[in-house]
Amino acid sequence: MHGWGITERLEAWSGSVLVLGQGTLYPALYRLERQGLIESEWRTTANNRRARYYALTTAGRRHFTEELAQWRRMSRAINLVLDASLA
Amino acid sequence: MESISELVRRLRTLGRSTDMERRMGDEVRFHLEQQTEKNIRAGMAPDEARRAALLRFGGVESVKESVRDEYRHALVEDFWRDLRYGTRVLTRAPGFALVSILTLAMGIGAATAVFSLVEGVLLRPLPFPEPDRIVRLFQLDATGRRMNVSEPNFDDWKARTHGFVSMAETALSASVPVSGGREPIVTSGAAVSREFFDVMGVTPAVGRGFLPEEQRVGAAPVAIISHRFWTARLGGAPLEGQPLRINDELHQVVGVMPEGFAYPTGADFWTPREVAPPQRSRTAHNFQVVARLADDVPLATANGELSAVSRAMKGEHGDATWMADAAAVPLQEQLTANARPTLVALFGAAVLLLVIACLNVSNLQLARIATRRRELALRMAIGAGRGRILRQMLAEAALLSAAATVVGAGLAAAGVRAIVAAQPGSVPRLDSVGVNGTVLAFACGVAALTALALGLATVLRTSQHELRASLAGGPRTMTGDRGRERVRQGLVVAQVAITIVLLTGASLLARSFVRLLEVDPGYRTSDAVVLDLVSPFSRDAAARSRVASFQQELLARLAVLPGVESVGLVNDFPLGGGRYTNGQFLEMTRVDEFKSYEDVGRIGDQAKARAGQAGYRVASAGYFAAMGIPLLRGRLFDDGDGPDAPHVAVISESLAKAKWPDQDPLGRFVQFGNMDGNLRGIRIVGVVADVRELTPEAVPGPLLYLDYRQRPSTQVSVVLASSTPAAVAQTARQAVQQLDPSMPIRIRSIDDALELTLSGRRFSLLLVALFGAAALTLATLGIYGLVSYLVTERTREIGVRMALGAERGDIIRLVAGQGVVLAAAGVVAGLGASLGLTRLVQGLLFGVTATDPVAFAGVAIVTLVVVLAACCGPALRAVRVSPVRALVSE
């Protein structure tokens, strides 16, 4: 997926809640790539344009899984706390 | 494993920064286009769509900058990672690291120490404003030799040239008695003409310069003093009411020059030239001329004009001037001209030593690569490119080289202190030499180059094929890797070759030195004491004859001191001043031919045929005995040659040969008014043997000795021949003080005086020899290391050979033979290079040619013997190899 695609997808999936400056995505992508969590290459798009496509690496996928689990635990904990205190 | 895979990925993602910029640009452009198209599809006008897209994206530049930060962060991180890794690698091999660092430190230290000399002496601009605009002007005689300048010629230059904004003449008096400070001393001072301080661009730091009314004949004497003299002698006291007695005349001190100003070299005071009457003779070469080039006038232009003017002047004055041409030489070049060849040769030697040190460390690294093959192969296998490996190697080399630079700078600082303390006579400006910022920058530059060379060399010699192969288990061939072995052999050959060059240079200098010591200078070189006595200079005849009477009384008292074999005096000691060289005398037809300079002028056309050149010497009869200068013909001065008797002279053999070949000089008359203003005829009564003045390598010059009672001289050196010089020095000093307590005295032994003339040579010989010895040591270690390595690599082969019945002698020949072949190749290459390079030090040689066969053969033999000895150890170890163990060790 290329950078613009990622921003589009983020907006769509978040129901337009996450509408950041689109540019802020790129430093993050470069950092992730440096950390070896994603990799990228030039490819042609459906309408024959040259674009940089990003994909998770194995390490990235593992990292993602860990982070996701961590997030789930965290958000669940927060929700439990909130539910308990508001109830 | 995780860190390795991360490393591999990073290596693939990180290209060079230009790639990064292009990728970023392309990516952002694509993004904006996509967003713009989407906006257009949503019904916006194209312009509006693009604006909206940009707005949506945020600041393009700030995004790019954030990305660049990420990238830079990575570079720095990588660098630190490399350094940390390198440190770990090196601490795991402390022996290798230590030897490498010390070897490099030696090379860097030597190069830095010599560079600090080069920087302080040759490169650092003189401490004057726009120093490159200051030039020395010389008259050139018909043979192109540089000479001092006569005043009428100076005046004409000043009037007729336009390339100089200011021009001044200086006359340095090297030994002048000065009192008025703490105690009477003898120091140097210069009479300087009006524009002197304009030329130098420097004005007094305290007080003022000379006023016009102080710059005319008969003006009250004034002086400007050096900062050194002011602080050391006058205690930095206010100038008012502190007159100095210079040459028996009270001078009011009106100014103090800034600290460090000492031009002409050594001057402690300056007086106005104009207080003495102008000089009219065009052949009285009494002045040194300095000038400042006009703005925008290149040196070549000014030089061309000066030369044209001077040649025109020659046309106008003919034989009345010796000047055939003239030249302007940058002051800095002129001041350092004598030291330049020595320093350049030394610097070359130091650089060669540094190269050898690098080769040695390279060789060590290469040997170590063998043990690191698997590590490197692994890194390559998982995707590290050559660039990545190169960076790692560079980081390791940088660590070694940085450590070596720290040690080397320490060595250099100590070395420079030792050199400056030793005060080699031939090097000017030594006080400005030290390990300073420029020198340290040089050392760092050298270190960086060294690191780069080492790192590159290591990587280039580590082929990928070899590394890939070694991953499969490491080579176990019988004779190691031929390619790498060849490189190591090449390194050893190069080391030996450079060593030969250094040693050849050292031995040529050493042979020159020995030849120099063998030269008979024509006078005593030991067992004598020299007393330098300076009485106040005076033009007054009565005052001068009083000085002569004092000297006569002193000689009489010194002659009877216990232990004194003979005693005499001379105005210009052979190992000292060289002040009265190249005087022009005229032969006279009868003793009273010339009564005035008009009489001299009248001989016109004959002047050239009658003129002769000689050094002007004033001596006592005892001088020749005290110095061991034999009388060849005629007689020396005797009791009959008093002040009122006819004036007589003794001449040197070379003067007799030059001026009166095949004729008898005895009984001829000359006048030497050019040197002492006295036109009275002088009868030649004797011929003495030649002496080599200033240095033993000098060609004996023509000399004319006059009797000190007839032509008194205020500056004399008294020579006392004695087999107990130390004791005589003491009693002689007391004798002088009894006669005149205010007389400043300098006493030295003739050995010391001679040593001073040799110290420059001794200094460069010592340094080059030191570098040569260090080079030989390194080259020997290199060969020893290689042969040892070969023995280890071939343990199995040796075992097999011995098992099959090889004799010990065969094994020794096999092992040592390799080392000797390499050494021989290095010797041949080195001798070839020396043939070309030693020509560059031709000017430093004496009595040997640059291709002296004895020096070349000697160096070759010494090197071969040392190398052979170095090969013996490993060879003997080889024959002790047990066949069984060797075969089982696999």
Tab-separated table of N, CA, C and O in Angstrom, chain B residues 171-181 183-191 221-223 225 229 243-252 269-272 275-276 533-540 543-544 546-547 579-580 713-716 742-744:
chain	number	residue	atom	x	y	z
B	171	ALA	N	71.901	48.587	8.748
B	171	ALA	CA	73.265	48.113	8.934
B	171	ALA	C	73.316	47.534	10.332
B	171	ALA	O	73.180	48.251	11.326
B	172	LEU	N	73.459	46.217	10.415
B	172	LEU	CA	73.437	45.540	11.714
B	172	LEU	C	74.845	45.485	12.277
B	172	LEU	O	75.789	45.098	11.592
B	173	SER	N	75.002	45.922	13.507
B	173	SER	CA	76.261	45.706	14.213
B	173	SER	C	76.025	44.569	15.195
B	173	SER	O	75.175	44.671	16.073
B	174	ALA	N	76.778	43.497	15.015
B	174	ALA	CA	76.456	42.276	15.758
B	174	ALA	C	76.931	42.334	17.207
B	174	ALA	O	76.338	41.720	18.079
B	175	SER	N	78.017	43.038	17.483
B	175	SER	CA	78.526	43.069	18.859
B	175	SER	C	78.774	44.504	19.264
B	175	SER	O	79.758	45.103	18.867
B	176	VAL	N	77.866	45.023	20.042
B	176	VAL	CA	77.982	46.413	20.463
B	176	VAL	C	77.895	46.439	21.985
B	176	VAL	O	76.982	45.861	22.564
B	177	PRO	N	78.833	47.111	22.646
B	177	PRO	CA	78.744	47.210	24.100
B	177	PRO	C	77.663	48.228	24.481
B	177	PRO	O	77.652	49.342	23.959
B	178	VAL	N	76.765	47.802	25.360
B	178	VAL	CA	75.689	48.689	25.795
B	178	VAL	C	75.694	48.707	27.313
B	178	VAL	O	75.660	47.641	27.943
B	179	SER	N	75.733	49.866	27.911
B	179	SER	CA	75.597	49.910	29.366
B	179	SER	C	74.533	50.942	29.717
B	179	SER	O	74.122	51.745	28.882
B	180	GLY	N	74.067	50.873	30.961
B	180	GLY	CA	72.985	51.754	31.356
B	180	GLY	C	71.863	50.921	31.930
B	180	GLY	O	70.995	51.407	32.635
B	181	GLY	N	71.888	49.648	31.662
B	181	GLY	CA	70.924	48.730	32.251
B	181	GLY	C	71.557	48.128	33.480
B	181	GLY	O	72.327	48.771	34.183
B	183	GLU	N	73.816	45.544	33.836
B	183	GLU	CA	75.270	45.454	33.748
B	183	GLU	C	75.629	45.628	32.278
B	183	GLU	O	74.778	45.481	31.418
B	184	PRO	N	76.868	46.006	31.992
B	184	PRO	CA	77.230	46.198	30.585
B	184	PRO	C	77.109	44.878	29.832
B	184	PRO	O	77.502	43.832	30.341
B	185	ILE	N	76.522	44.942	28.665
B	185	ILE	CA	76.430	43.726	27.868
B	185	ILE	C	76.836	44.044	26.435
B	185	ILE	O	76.965	45.202	26.055
B	186	VAL	N	77.047	42.986	25.690
B	186	VAL	CA	77.311	43.121	24.265
B	186	VAL	C	76.088	42.578	23.542
B	186	VAL	O	75.647	41.466	23.812
B	187	THR	N	75.506	43.387	22.693
B	187	THR	CA	74.345	42.895	21.971
B	187	THR	C	74.366	43.442	20.545
B	187	THR	O	75.337	44.076	20.128
B	188	SER	N	73.276	43.151	19.789
B	188	SER	CA	73.222	43.594	18.396
B	188	SER	C	72.273	44.768	18.258
B	188	SER	O	71.278	44.876	18.975
B	189	GLY	N	72.605	45.653	17.336
B	189	GLY	CA	71.711	46.764	17.058
B	189	GLY	C	71.874	47.158	15.606
B	189	GLY	O	72.860	46.794	14.956
B	190	ALA	N	70.887	47.872	15.092
B	190	ALA	CA	70.947	48.221	13.678
B	190	ALA	C	70.720	49.712	13.496
B	190	ALA	O	69.860	50.308	14.150
B	191	ALA	N	71.512	50.295	12.594
B	191	ALA	CA	71.211	51.644	12.136
B	191	ALA	C	70.216	51.471	10.998
B	191	ALA	O	70.428	50.656	10.103
B	221	PRO	N	71.875	61.794	19.839
B	221	PRO	CA	71.625	60.356	19.610
B	221	PRO	C	70.356	59.851	20.312
B	221	PRO	O	70.137	60.146	21.484
B	222	VAL	N	69.548	59.127	19.578
B	222	VAL	CA	68.350	58.494	20.149
B	222	VAL	C	68.333	57.026	19.716
B	222	VAL	O	68.996	56.657	18.747
B	223	ALA	N	67.571	56.232	20.457
B	223	ALA	CA	67.466	54.815	20.111
B	223	ALA	C	66.079	54.311	20.445
B	223	ALA	O	65.402	54.835	21.331
B	225	ILE	N	64.373	50.589	21.489
B	225	ILE	CA	64.907	49.312	21.961
B	225	ILE	C	63.877	48.205	21.799
B	225	ILE	O	62.685	48.456	21.614
B	229	PHE	N	64.873	43.601	25.427
B	229	PHE	CA	65.899	44.372	26.122
B	229	PHE	C	65.263	45.223	27.217
B	229	PHE	O	65.774	45.316	28.328
B	243	PRO	N	69.058	57.137	29.884
B	243	PRO	CA	69.857	57.041	28.665
B	243	PRO	C	70.691	55.766	28.660
B	243	PRO	O	71.068	55.259	29.711
B	244	LEU	N	70.921	55.229	27.463
B	244	LEU	CA	71.755	54.039	27.312
B	244	LEU	C	73.078	54.467	26.717
B	244	LEU	O	73.119	55.292	25.806
B	245	ARG	N	74.162	53.910	27.221
B	245	ARG	CA	75.456	54.167	26.618
B	245	ARG	C	75.695	53.082	25.570
B	245	ARG	O	75.918	51.922	25.891
B	246	ILE	N	75.545	53.472	24.319
B	246	ILE	CA	75.757	52.546	23.214
B	246	ILE	C	77.027	52.974	22.517
B	246	ILE	O	77.116	54.133	22.058
B	247	ASN	N	78.029	52.090	22.450
B	247	ASN	CA	79.290	52.459	21.815
B	247	ASN	C	79.856	53.767	22.361
B	247	ASN	O	80.328	54.619	21.618
B	248	ASP	N	79.791	53.920	23.684
B	248	ASP	CA	80.386	55.095	24.315
B	248	ASP	C	79.638	56.397	24.060
B	248	ASP	O	80.136	57.469	24.380
B	249	GLU	N	78.475	56.343	23.470
B	249	GLU	CA	77.702	57.558	23.270
B	249	GLU	C	76.374	57.403	23.999
B	249	GLU	O	75.731	56.362	23.872
B	250	LEU	N	75.970	58.438	24.733
B	250	LEU	CA	74.700	58.350	25.438
B	250	LEU	C	73.549	58.516	24.445
B	250	LEU	O	73.527	59.464	23.655
B	251	HIS	N	72.609	57.582	24.468
B	251	HIS	CA	71.448	57.641	23.580
B	251	HIS	C	70.193	57.780	24.430
B	251	HIS	O	70.014	57.041	25.396
B	252	GLN	N	69.342	58.700	24.062
B	252	GLN	CA	68.044	58.799	24.724
B	252	GLN	C	67.123	57.750	24.111
B	252	GLN	O	66.987	57.684	22.881
B	269	PHE	N	68.438	46.999	19.539
B	269	PHE	CA	68.132	48.431	19.474
B	269	PHE	C	68.260	48.913	18.037
B	269	PHE	O	68.887	48.276	17.190
B	270	TRP	N	67.607	50.052	17.765
B	270	TRP	CA	67.624	50.645	16.442
B	270	TRP	C	67.995	52.121	16.596
B	270	TRP	O	67.479	52.789	17.509
B	271	THR	N	68.876	52.594	15.727
B	271	THR	CA	69.242	54.007	15.755
B	271	THR	C	69.051	54.565	14.349
B	271	THR	O	69.060	53.812	13.378
B	272	PRO	N	68.854	55.894	14.221
B	272	PRO	CA	68.648	56.461	12.886
B	272	PRO	C	69.937	56.387	12.065
B	272	PRO	O	71.006	56.759	12.557
B	275	VAL	N	72.149	59.872	11.234
B	275	VAL	CA	73.025	60.674	12.093
B	275	VAL	C	74.476	60.593	11.624
B	275	VAL	O	75.288	61.447	11.963
B	276	ALA	N	74.801	59.543	10.850
B	276	ALA	CA	76.159	59.455	10.292
B	276	ALA	C	76.126	60.014	8.878
B	276	ALA	O	75.100	59.962	8.208
B	533	LEU	N	86.177	40.252	22.998
B	533	LEU	CA	86.214	41.533	23.711
B	533	LEU	C	85.697	42.624	22.788
B	533	LEU	O	86.128	42.727	21.645
B	534	VAL	N	84.760	43.415	23.306
B	534	VAL	CA	84.241	44.509	22.489
B	534	VAL	C	84.441	45.818	23.229
B	534	VAL	O	83.900	46.019	24.311
B	535	SER	N	85.253	46.674	22.668
B	535	SER	CA	85.390	48.018	23.219
B	535	SER	C	84.436	48.901	22.431
B	535	SER	O	84.100	48.597	21.297
B	536	PRO	N	84.009	50.020	23.031
B	536	PRO	CA	83.099	50.905	22.306
B	536	PRO	C	83.702	51.343	20.980
B	536	PRO	O	84.875	51.698	20.922
B	537	PHE	N	82.879	51.283	19.946
B	537	PHE	CA	83.355	51.675	18.634
B	537	PHE	C	83.531	53.179	18.583
B	537	PHE	O	82.751	53.931	19.147
B	538	SER	N	84.593	53.589	17.921
B	538	SER	CA	84.797	55.028	17.767
B	538	SER	C	85.525	55.286	16.465
B	538	SER	O	86.345	54.498	16.030
B	539	ARG	N	85.198	56.438	15.824
B	539	ARG	CA	85.914	56.815	14.611
B	539	ARG	C	87.153	57.661	14.947
B	539	ARG	O	88.007	57.883	14.112
B	540	ASP	N	87.183	58.093	16.208
B	540	ASP	CA	88.245	58.999	16.631
B	540	ASP	C	89.575	58.234	16.722
B	540	ASP	O	89.680	57.212	17.402
B	543	ALA	N	91.045	57.694	20.264
B	543	ALA	CA	90.298	56.687	21.018
B	543	ALA	C	90.664	55.285	20.516
B	543	ALA	O	90.841	54.351	21.302
B	544	ARG	N	90.824	55.149	19.232
B	544	ARG	CA	91.140	53.834	18.669
B	544	ARG	C	92.539	53.389	19.088
B	544	ARG	O	92.751	52.208	19.367
B	546	ARG	N	93.991	54.229	21.804
B	546	ARG	CA	93.887	53.830	23.221
B	546	ARG	C	93.413	52.396	23.330
B	546	ARG	O	93.885	51.619	24.140
B	547	VAL	N	92.419	52.014	22.472
B	547	VAL	CA	91.926	50.634	22.472
B	547	VAL	C	93.076	49.685	22.155
B	547	VAL	O	93.275	48.662	22.811
B	579	ARG	N	82.459	39.157	9.447
B	579	ARG	CA	81.931	40.497	9.218
B	579	ARG	C	82.664	41.233	8.101
B	579	ARG	O	82.078	42.006	7.378
B	580	TYR	N	83.971	40.999	8.035
B	580	TYR	CA	84.748	41.828	7.109
B	580	TYR	C	85.218	41.000	5.916
B	580	TYR	O	86.401	40.865	5.669
B	713	SER	N	91.297	47.807	16.038
B	713	SER	CA	89.931	47.306	15.888
B	713	SER	C	89.294	47.209	17.265
B	713	SER	O	89.923	46.728	18.207
B	714	THR	N	88.069	47.690	17.385
B	714	THR	CA	87.433	47.697	18.711
B	714	THR	C	86.828	46.350	19.078
B	714	THR	O	86.518	46.103	20.225
B	715	GLN	N	86.634	45.507	18.062
B	715	GLN	CA	86.090	44.176	18.351
B	715	GLN	C	87.159	43.151	18.052
B	715	GLN	O	87.583	43.025	16.910
B	716	VAL	N	87.577	42.429	19.067
B	716	VAL	CA	88.588	41.411	18.799
B	716	VAL	C	88.261	40.112	19.532
B	716	VAL	O	87.526	40.105	20.518
B	742	SER	N	84.840	47.154	33.500
B	742	SER	CA	83.577	47.390	32.798
B	742	SER	C	83.514	46.633	31.469
B	742	SER	O	82.535	46.746	30.735
B	743	MET	N	84.573	45.888	31.129
B	743	MET	CA	84.622	45.225	29.830
B	743	MET	C	83.759	43.961	29.822
B	743	MET	O	83.975	43.049	30.614
B	744	PRO	N	82.699	43.929	28.954
B	744	PRO	CA	81.933	42.684	28.868
B	744	PRO	C	82.781	41.603	28.196
B	744	PRO	O	83.456	41.868	27.205
